[in-house]
Coordinates of C-alpha atoms in Angstrom, one line a residue:
M27 CA 0.3 0.2 -0.4
E28 CA 1.6 3.8 -0.7
R29 CA 2.5 5.8 2.7
K30 CA -0.4 8.0 1.6
K31 CA -2.9 6.1 1.2
F32 CA -2.0 3.4 4.6
I33 CA -1.8 7.0 6.1
Q34 CA -5.4 8.3 5.1
T35 CA -6.4 4.5 5.3
L36 CA -5.1 4.4 8.9
A37 CA -6.8 8.2 10.3
T38 CA -10.1 6.9 9.2
G39 CA -9.4 3.5 11.5
V40 CA -8.6 6.0 14.5
L41 CA -11.8 8.6 13.6
G42 CA -13.6 5.6 13.7
M43 CA -12.6 4.6 17.0
T44 CA -12.3 7.7 18.9
T45 CA -14.4 10.4 17.1
L46 CA -17.4 8.7 15.2
S47 CA -19.5 11.8 16.1
A48 CA -18.0 13.4 13.3
F49 CA -20.0 11.5 11.3
K50 CA -23.2 12.1 12.3
N51 CA -24.8 13.7 10.4
F52 CA -23.9 17.2 9.1
T53 CA -27.9 18.6 9.4
D54 CA -28.6 16.6 12.1
G55 CA -27.7 19.9 13.8
L56 CA -29.8 22.3 11.5
E57 CA -33.2 24.0 12.0
Q58 CA -35.6 22.3 9.2
Q59 CA -36.9 25.3 7.6
E60 CA -39.8 26.9 7.7
H61 CA -39.9 27.2 3.8
L62 CA -38.0 25.0 1.9
M63 CA -34.5 26.5 0.2
P64 CA -35.1 27.3 -3.3
V65 CA -33.0 25.3 -5.5
L66 CA -31.2 26.9 -9.1
F67 CA -29.9 26.3 -12.8
V68 CA -27.4 28.7 -13.4
G69 CA -25.7 29.4 -16.5
H70 CA -21.7 29.1 -16.1
G71 CA -21.0 30.4 -19.3
S72 CA -17.5 31.5 -19.5
P73 CA -14.6 30.9 -17.3
K74 CA -14.1 34.6 -18.1
N75 CA -18.0 35.8 -16.0
G76 CA -15.8 34.9 -12.9
I77 CA -14.0 37.7 -12.9
E78 CA -14.6 40.4 -14.7
D79 CA -17.5 43.0 -14.3
T80 CA -19.8 41.0 -16.1
E81 CA -23.7 41.2 -15.9
F82 CA -24.4 38.1 -15.9
S83 CA -21.3 38.4 -12.5
R84 CA -23.5 41.7 -11.2
R85 CA -26.8 39.4 -11.1
W86 CA -25.1 36.4 -9.7
T87 CA -24.4 38.9 -6.6
Q88 CA -27.1 40.3 -6.5
M89 CA -29.2 36.4 -6.0
A90 CA -27.4 35.9 -3.0
K91 CA -29.1 38.1 -1.5
E92 CA -32.5 38.0 -2.5
I93 CA -32.4 33.8 -1.2
P94 CA -31.3 33.2 2.3
T95 CA -27.9 32.3 3.4
P96 CA -27.4 28.8 2.9
K97 CA -26.1 26.2 5.6
A98 CA -24.0 24.3 2.7
V99 CA -24.2 25.1 -0.9
L100 CA -23.7 21.5 -3.6
V101 CA -22.9 22.3 -7.2
V102 CA -23.4 19.8 -9.7
S103 CA -21.1 20.7 -12.3
A104 CA -21.6 20.9 -16.1
H105 CA -17.5 20.3 -15.7
W106 CA -17.4 16.7 -13.5
F107 CA -18.4 14.2 -16.1
T108 CA -17.8 10.8 -14.9
Q109 CA -18.0 6.6 -14.5
G110 CA -20.9 6.5 -11.8
T111 CA -21.4 9.2 -10.1
K112 CA -18.4 10.8 -7.2
I113 CA -19.3 13.2 -4.3
T114 CA -17.1 15.9 -3.2
A115 CA -15.4 14.7 0.5
M116 CA -12.8 16.2 2.0
D117 CA -12.4 19.1 4.4
F118 CA -11.0 22.2 2.3
P119 CA -11.3 20.9 -2.0
K120 CA -9.1 22.5 -4.0
T121 CA -9.8 26.0 -7.3
I122 CA -9.5 23.7 -10.3
H123 CA -8.5 24.8 -13.5
D124 CA -9.8 23.5 -16.0
F125 CA -9.3 24.9 -19.3
G126 CA -7.4 27.0 -20.8
G127 CA -6.2 29.7 -23.4
F128 CA -7.2 32.4 -20.6
P129 CA -5.0 35.3 -19.6
K130 CA -3.4 34.6 -16.2
E131 CA -5.4 36.4 -13.5
L132 CA -8.1 33.9 -14.3
F133 CA -5.7 31.1 -13.0
D134 CA -4.6 32.6 -9.9
V135 CA -7.8 32.8 -8.7
Q136 CA -8.6 30.5 -5.6
Y137 CA -11.9 30.3 -3.4
P138 CA -10.5 28.1 -0.3
A139 CA -14.6 27.7 0.5
P140 CA -14.1 24.9 3.4
G141 CA -15.6 21.6 2.4
N142 CA -18.1 19.3 4.0
P143 CA -17.4 15.5 4.4
A144 CA -19.6 15.2 7.1
L145 CA -22.1 17.0 4.3
A146 CA -21.3 14.7 1.8
K147 CA -20.9 11.2 3.4
E148 CA -25.0 11.9 4.0
T149 CA -26.3 13.1 0.7
A150 CA -24.2 10.3 -0.9
G151 CA -27.1 8.0 2.0
L152 CA -29.8 9.8 0.1
I153 CA -29.2 8.4 -3.0
H154 CA -30.0 5.0 -3.5
S155 CA -30.4 5.2 -6.9
A156 CA -26.7 4.8 -7.1
H157 CA -23.4 3.9 -5.5
V158 CA -21.5 7.3 -4.4
E159 CA -18.0 7.2 -3.6
L160 CA -16.5 9.9 -1.9
D161 CA -14.0 11.7 -3.7
H162 CA -10.9 13.2 -1.9
D163 CA -9.2 14.0 -5.4
W164 CA -11.1 16.5 -7.5
G165 CA -12.3 20.4 -6.1
L166 CA -14.2 22.8 -7.2
D167 CA -14.0 23.6 -10.9
H168 CA -15.5 26.5 -12.7
G169 CA -18.3 25.1 -13.6
T170 CA -18.5 25.6 -10.1
W171 CA -16.4 28.3 -8.6
T172 CA -16.4 31.0 -10.8
I173 CA -20.7 31.4 -10.3
I174 CA -20.5 30.7 -6.3
R175 CA -17.5 33.1 -5.9
H176 CA -19.8 36.3 -6.8
M177 CA -22.1 35.0 -4.2
Y178 CA -20.5 34.9 -1.8
P179 CA -17.0 36.1 -2.1
K180 CA -16.3 35.6 1.3
A181 CA -15.7 32.1 1.2
N182 CA -17.2 31.1 4.1
I183 CA -19.7 28.3 3.6
P184 CA -19.3 25.1 2.6
V185 CA -19.4 24.1 -0.8
L186 CA -19.4 20.6 -1.9
Q187 CA -19.6 19.0 -5.7
L188 CA -21.9 16.3 -7.2
S189 CA -20.7 14.8 -9.7
I190 CA -22.6 13.1 -13.2
D191 CA -22.7 10.5 -14.2
Y192 CA -21.9 10.4 -17.7
S193 CA -22.5 6.4 -19.1
K194 CA -26.4 7.6 -17.7
G195 CA -29.4 10.0 -19.8
P196 CA -31.8 12.4 -18.8
Q197 CA -33.9 10.5 -16.7
Y198 CA -31.1 8.9 -14.5
H199 CA -29.9 12.2 -13.7
Y200 CA -33.8 13.6 -13.4
E201 CA -34.9 10.3 -11.2
L202 CA -31.1 10.8 -8.6
G203 CA -32.0 14.5 -8.3
K204 CA -34.5 13.5 -7.0
E205 CA -33.0 12.2 -3.7
L206 CA -31.8 15.5 -3.0
A207 CA -34.7 16.6 -2.0
A208 CA -34.4 16.1 2.6
L209 CA -31.5 18.6 2.0
R210 CA -33.8 21.7 0.6
K211 CA -35.3 21.5 4.3
K212 CA -31.9 22.1 5.7
G213 CA -30.5 24.9 4.5
V214 CA -28.7 23.5 1.3
L215 CA -28.8 25.7 -1.8
I216 CA -28.4 22.7 -4.2
I217 CA -27.3 24.4 -8.4
G218 CA -26.8 22.8 -11.2
S219 CA -24.8 24.8 -13.5
G220 CA -24.4 24.9 -17.3
N221 CA -26.0 26.0 -20.2
M222 CA -29.7 25.2 -21.5
V223 CA -28.0 26.0 -24.9
H224 CA -24.6 24.9 -25.6
N225 CA -22.8 24.6 -28.9
L226 CA -19.2 25.6 -28.4
R227 CA -18.4 24.5 -31.4
M228 CA -21.0 26.6 -33.9
V229 CA -19.5 30.4 -31.8
A230 CA -20.0 32.8 -33.7
W231 CA -16.3 34.6 -32.1
D232 CA -16.6 38.2 -34.0
K233 CA -19.9 38.5 -32.2
L234 CA -19.0 37.5 -28.9
N235 CA -20.0 41.5 -27.4
E236 CA -22.8 41.7 -29.5
K237 CA -25.3 42.3 -27.5
E238 CA -28.2 39.4 -27.5
Y239 CA -26.8 37.4 -30.6
A240 CA -28.3 34.5 -31.5
Y241 CA -28.7 31.5 -34.1
D242 CA -32.7 31.5 -34.9
W243 CA -32.5 27.1 -34.0
A244 CA -31.0 28.5 -30.4
A245 CA -33.7 31.7 -29.6
Q246 CA -36.3 29.3 -30.7
M247 CA -34.5 26.3 -28.0
N248 CA -33.9 28.9 -25.8
N249 CA -37.9 29.7 -25.6
T250 CA -39.1 26.3 -25.3
F251 CA -36.8 25.6 -23.1
K252 CA -38.3 28.0 -20.9
S253 CA -41.7 27.3 -22.1
L254 CA -41.6 24.1 -20.9
I255 CA -40.4 24.8 -17.4
Q256 CA -42.6 27.1 -16.8
E257 CA -45.7 24.5 -17.7
G258 CA -44.7 22.2 -15.5
N259 CA -43.4 19.6 -18.7
H260 CA -40.5 18.5 -17.6
Q261 CA -40.7 14.4 -19.6
S262 CA -40.6 16.8 -22.7
L263 CA -37.1 18.0 -22.0
I264 CA -36.0 14.5 -20.4
Q265 CA -36.7 14.0 -23.7
Y266 CA -34.9 17.2 -26.4
N267 CA -33.9 14.8 -28.4
Q268 CA -37.8 14.3 -29.4
L269 CA -37.9 18.0 -29.7
G270 CA -36.5 18.5 -33.0
K271 CA -33.2 18.8 -35.3
E272 CA -33.5 22.2 -33.4
A273 CA -32.6 20.1 -29.9
L274 CA -29.6 18.7 -31.1
L275 CA -27.8 21.2 -31.9
A276 CA -29.0 23.1 -29.6
I277 CA -27.7 20.0 -27.0
P278 CA -25.0 18.2 -29.5
T279 CA -23.5 16.7 -26.1
P280 CA -24.7 16.3 -23.1
E281 CA -23.2 17.7 -19.7
H282 CA -23.8 21.7 -20.3
Y283 CA -27.7 20.2 -20.2
L284 CA -27.3 17.4 -17.9
P285 CA -26.9 19.9 -14.6
L286 CA -31.0 21.3 -15.3
M287 CA -32.6 18.1 -14.9
Y288 CA -31.0 17.6 -11.3
T289 CA -33.2 21.1 -10.4
L290 CA -36.5 20.7 -12.8
A291 CA -36.3 17.3 -10.5
L292 CA -36.2 18.9 -7.0
Q293 CA -39.4 21.3 -7.7
G294 CA -42.4 21.5 -6.0
K295 CA -46.4 21.6 -6.2
N296 CA -45.8 25.1 -5.1
D297 CA -42.8 26.0 -6.2
A298 CA -42.7 29.3 -8.3
V299 CA -40.1 29.5 -10.8
S300 CA -38.9 32.7 -12.7
F301 CA -35.3 33.8 -15.3
F302 CA -32.5 35.2 -14.1
N303 CA -29.6 36.2 -16.9
D304 CA -31.9 35.2 -19.9
K305 CA -29.0 36.4 -23.0
A306 CA -27.9 35.0 -25.0
V307 CA -24.1 34.7 -25.8
G308 CA -21.8 34.7 -29.2
G309 CA -25.0 32.8 -31.7
S310 CA -25.3 29.8 -30.0
L311 CA -24.9 29.8 -26.4
T312 CA -27.3 31.6 -23.3
M313 CA -27.3 32.2 -20.4
T314 CA -31.1 31.7 -19.6
S315 CA -31.0 30.7 -15.0
V316 CA -33.6 29.4 -14.1
K317 CA -34.7 29.9 -10.0
I318 CA -36.7 27.4 -8.7
G319 CA -38.8 28.6 -4.9

């Protein structure tokens, strides 16, 4: 056994014997809230939104002021695509710069929010449709920290990530999302981070600074998705590949769309739905975001 793994195993064993209470459910100590915590789907767009003062980043800052301060944040990011389902379970997740070709300033960003191993273990226990691996290697990728550093700049709220199993389809992720419902009752903010319309191959790079520039098919599908969300027609959103060729242009690969399944799955009967950052960028991307509750 490698020395590092041996030490980790030994430490885990000692903790198990001497401080079993450390693994007490994180939310056991939290009061049940009178109102459920809202759920968000956030279009994160370019990593540069993480350091720039844009209309999108300003709205993220404002959103944090409009909703209750969470006890913890759980993000399903488009940028953690794995075989199987994993959840970050370290005390201090690292800041991951999972991109290239951007200014050094972006690579210098650190977002030192704590994790919460107890909450990770509890969340894994809520999910019965899959085995959830407690992960100690990942961290916070740009699908998470570019948003969260604007919402909670003090980095004083625990942040965890839940991965997306790339071998499973939208229905699977929707059903898995439902299993997280108990966390809303205890003040955990759940965020799906991706983009409803996301086709990088067709981005009009020369139009990035042209406000709300969108191809016809991108605007059409974004409006279709919004209408279906407002109607509560989740099944059509799950079966997006049956919405025509425009849908396949909007979602050529599923990773940026699947986080939306987790957000929608957590919608209750009495939850209001609203949209923010409802803008297109570069023709083939939309930043349209959803607040439920």
